């Protein structure tokens, strides 16, 4: 069965630090990849997505993610975090043509001012 | 602007009660989804629907049923609520298969 792993459960950083959140998935076929973010008290919303093409994708608020097919990874990065990036981040994967989205367990990010 | 609304933000029910959670989207989306979100477990798919009156089981359908009589509305039903169904329930919709899903604000359900 398809699975998604987010190894960092809680990450604490100071403002201006660089961020990398890991995401690995188990399926070897064609996949669509997503990062969603849930700010405190807000809806879950899309941060960025990868379907095909350039494996380095850019999203909102300065986030980017790189798809490395050989490593089954889709890590999220931001060069300099802000206090407002405090949120929970979810990686999600679905098989090409499949409605079902499989989510990772999420990473809680806390930014210290 | 995309909008998914859920009937309640907070709900408290007693064990054995029948519980209805309603979700409405205004984007004419074909696909609608119900998830539950639990700490340390992420989001798990309960049911989804790809058309009116059509439904498919997700990963954890036990103890739940769904109804989709109109395109814009997708209901989650707990036939007999149990304490282990205490959770945050999220509804989502998407226009096409495998595209971005848009989420509602969630319903935090407490079953006593």
Coordinates of C-alpha atoms in Angstrom, one line a residue:
Chain A
X1 CA 0.0 0.0 0.0
X2 CA 1.1 3.5 -0.7
X3 CA 2.6 5.4 2.2
X4 CA 4.1 8.8 3.0
X5 CA 6.7 9.4 5.7
X6 CA 7.5 12.7 7.3
X7 CA 10.2 11.9 9.8
X8 CA 10.3 15.3 11.5
X9 CA 7.4 15.5 13.9
X10 CA 8.2 18.8 15.5
X11 CA 10.8 21.3 14.3
X12 CA 11.8 24.4 16.2
X13 CA 13.8 27.1 14.5
X14 CA 14.7 30.7 15.1
X15 CA 13.6 33.4 12.6
X16 CA 15.9 33.6 9.6
X17 CA 17.1 30.0 9.9
X18 CA 16.9 27.8 6.8
X19 CA 14.2 25.1 6.7
X20 CA 14.1 21.6 5.2
X21 CA 11.3 19.2 5.9
X22 CA 11.6 15.7 4.7
X23 CA 9.0 13.7 2.8
X24 CA 9.4 10.2 1.4
X25 CA 6.8 8.0 -0.3
X26 CA 6.7 4.4 -1.0
X27 CA 5.2 4.0 -4.5
X28 CA 7.4 3.6 -7.5
X29 CA 4.9 4.6 -10.3
X30 CA 4.0 8.0 -11.5
X31 CA 2.9 10.2 -8.7
X32 CA 1.6 13.7 -8.0
X33 CA 3.1 15.4 -5.0
X34 CA 1.7 18.1 -2.7
X35 CA 2.6 20.1 0.3
X36 CA -0.3 21.5 2.3
X37 CA 0.0 23.9 5.3
X38 CA -2.3 24.5 8.2
X39 CA -1.8 27.7 10.0
X40 CA -3.2 28.0 13.5
X41 CA -6.9 28.3 13.4
X42 CA -7.0 28.2 9.6
X43 CA -8.0 25.8 6.8
X44 CA -5.6 23.4 5.3
X45 CA -4.4 25.0 2.1
X46 CA -2.1 24.1 -0.8
X47 CA 1.5 25.3 -0.5
X48 CA 2.8 23.8 -3.7
X49 CA 2.5 20.8 -6.0
X50 CA 4.4 18.8 -8.5
X51 CA 2.8 16.9 -11.4
X52 CA 5.6 16.9 -14.0
X53 CA 8.3 18.9 -15.6
X54 CA 10.9 20.9 -13.6
X55 CA 11.5 18.9 -10.4
X56 CA 12.1 22.1 -8.4
X57 CA 8.8 23.7 -7.8
X58 CA 8.1 27.0 -6.2
X59 CA 5.1 27.7 -4.0
X60 CA 3.6 30.5 -2.0
X61 CA 5.4 32.5 0.7
X62 CA 8.9 31.7 -0.6
X63 CA 8.6 27.9 -0.2
X64 CA 10.0 25.4 -2.7
X65 CA 10.3 21.7 -3.0
X66 CA 12.4 19.3 -5.0
X67 CA 11.2 16.1 -6.4
X68 CA 14.0 13.5 -6.5
X69 CA 12.6 10.4 -8.1
X70 CA 15.5 8.1 -7.3
X71 CA 15.1 8.9 -3.6
X72 CA 11.3 8.9 -3.6
X73 CA 11.5 12.2 -1.9
X74 CA 9.8 15.6 -2.1
X75 CA 11.5 17.7 0.5
X76 CA 10.2 21.2 1.4
X77 CA 12.6 24.1 1.8
X78 CA 12.7 27.7 2.7
X79 CA 16.0 29.7 2.9
X80 CA 14.9 32.0 5.7
X81 CA 11.8 31.3 7.9
X82 CA 9.6 33.9 9.5
X83 CA 7.5 33.7 12.7
X84 CA 4.4 33.6 10.5
X85 CA 5.6 30.3 9.1
X86 CA 4.6 28.6 12.4
X87 CA 2.1 26.0 11.2
X88 CA 1.7 22.3 10.6
X89 CA 2.9 21.0 7.2
X90 CA 1.6 17.9 5.4
X91 CA 3.1 16.1 2.5
X92 CA 0.7 14.2 0.3
X93 CA 0.9 11.9 -2.6
X94 CA -1.4 10.3 -5.1
X95 CA -0.9 7.9 -7.9
X96 CA -1.4 9.3 -11.3
X97 CA -5.1 9.1 -12.2
X98 CA -6.2 8.1 -8.7
X99 CA -8.6 10.2 -6.7
X100 CA -7.2 9.1 -3.3
X101 CA -4.6 11.4 -1.7
X102 CA -2.4 9.8 1.0
X103 CA -1.1 12.2 3.6
X104 CA 1.9 12.0 5.8
X105 CA 1.6 12.4 9.6
X106 CA 2.5 16.1 9.4
X107 CA 5.4 18.2 10.8
X108 CA 4.7 20.9 13.3
X109 CA 6.9 23.9 12.7
X110 CA 7.5 26.4 15.5
X111 CA 9.4 29.6 14.7
X112 CA 10.9 31.4 17.7
X113 CA 11.0 35.2 17.1
Chain B
X1 CA -12.9 32.5 -4.5
X2 CA -13.1 28.8 -3.7
X3 CA -15.2 28.0 -0.7
X4 CA -15.9 24.8 1.3
X5 CA -18.1 25.2 4.3
X6 CA -18.9 22.7 7.1
X7 CA -22.0 22.9 9.1
X8 CA -20.4 23.1 12.6
X9 CA -17.0 24.0 13.9
X10 CA -17.6 22.2 17.2
X11 CA -19.9 19.4 18.1
X12 CA -20.5 17.5 21.3
X13 CA -22.4 14.2 21.2
X14 CA -23.1 11.3 23.4
X15 CA -22.1 7.7 22.7
X16 CA -24.7 6.0 20.5
X17 CA -26.1 9.1 19.0
X18 CA -26.5 9.4 15.2
X19 CA -24.3 12.3 14.0
X20 CA -24.5 14.2 10.7
X21 CA -21.7 16.3 9.4
X22 CA -22.5 18.5 6.4
X23 CA -20.2 19.9 3.8
X24 CA -21.0 22.3 1.0
X25 CA -18.8 23.5 -1.8
X26 CA -19.6 26.3 -4.2
X27 CA -17.1 25.5 -6.9
X28 CA -19.1 22.9 -9.0
X29 CA -16.4 20.3 -8.1
X30 CA -17.0 16.7 -9.1
X31 CA -15.0 15.1 -6.3
X32 CA -15.6 15.5 -2.6
X33 CA -13.8 13.9 0.4
X34 CA -14.1 13.3 4.1
X35 CA -11.0 12.9 6.2
X36 CA -10.4 12.7 9.9
X37 CA -7.3 14.4 11.4
X38 CA -5.7 13.1 14.6
X39 CA -2.5 14.2 16.2
X40 CA 0.4 12.0 15.0
X41 CA -1.7 10.3 12.4
X42 CA -2.1 13.1 9.9
X43 CA -5.2 13.0 7.6
X44 CA -6.9 9.7 6.9
X45 CA -9.5 9.3 4.2
X46 CA -12.8 8.0 5.3
X47 CA -14.9 8.2 2.1
X48 CA -14.9 10.1 -1.1
X49 CA -17.4 10.7 -3.9
X50 CA -16.6 11.4 -7.6
X51 CA -20.2 12.1 -8.6
X52 CA -23.7 12.5 -7.3
X53 CA -24.9 9.3 -5.6
X54 CA -21.5 7.7 -6.1
X55 CA -19.2 6.9 -3.2
X56 CA -16.0 5.0 -2.6
X57 CA -14.5 3.8 0.7
X58 CA -11.3 5.4 1.8
X59 CA -8.8 3.9 4.2
X60 CA -11.0 4.0 7.4
X61 CA -14.7 3.7 6.5
X62 CA -15.7 1.5 9.4
X63 CA -18.4 3.2 11.6
X64 CA -19.2 5.9 8.9
X65 CA -21.4 6.3 6.0
X66 CA -21.9 9.1 3.5
X67 CA -24.5 10.6 1.3
X68 CA -24.3 12.8 -1.8
X69 CA -27.7 13.7 -3.2
X70 CA -26.6 16.9 -4.8
X71 CA -23.3 17.8 -6.4
X72 CA -22.5 20.6 -3.9
X73 CA -23.3 18.7 -0.7
X74 CA -21.5 15.7 0.9
X75 CA -22.6 14.4 4.2
X76 CA -20.8 12.2 6.7
X77 CA -22.9 10.1 9.0
X78 CA -21.9 8.4 12.2
X79 CA -24.6 5.8 12.7
X80 CA -23.8 5.3 16.3
X81 CA -21.1 7.6 17.7
X82 CA -18.4 6.1 19.8
X83 CA -15.7 7.7 21.9
X84 CA -13.0 6.6 19.4
X85 CA -14.6 8.8 16.8
X86 CA -13.7 11.9 18.7
X87 CA -11.6 13.8 16.2
X88 CA -11.3 16.7 13.8
X89 CA -13.3 16.0 10.6
X90 CA -12.2 17.8 7.4
X91 CA -14.2 18.0 4.1
X92 CA -12.5 18.7 0.8
X93 CA -13.4 19.0 -2.8
X94 CA -11.5 19.0 -6.1
X95 CA -12.5 19.7 -9.7
X96 CA -10.8 16.8 -11.3
X97 CA -9.1 13.6 -10.2
X98 CA -5.7 14.1 -8.7
X99 CA -5.9 17.9 -8.7
X100 CA -5.6 20.3 -5.8
X101 CA -8.1 19.6 -3.0
X102 CA -9.8 22.6 -1.2
X103 CA -10.5 22.1 2.4
X104 CA -13.2 23.3 4.7
X105 CA -12.5 24.7 8.2
X106 CA -13.1 21.4 9.9
X107 CA -15.5 20.1 12.6
X108 CA -14.1 19.2 15.9
X109 CA -16.3 16.4 17.3
X110 CA -16.2 15.3 20.9
X111 CA -18.1 12.1 21.7
X112 CA -18.7 11.6 25.4

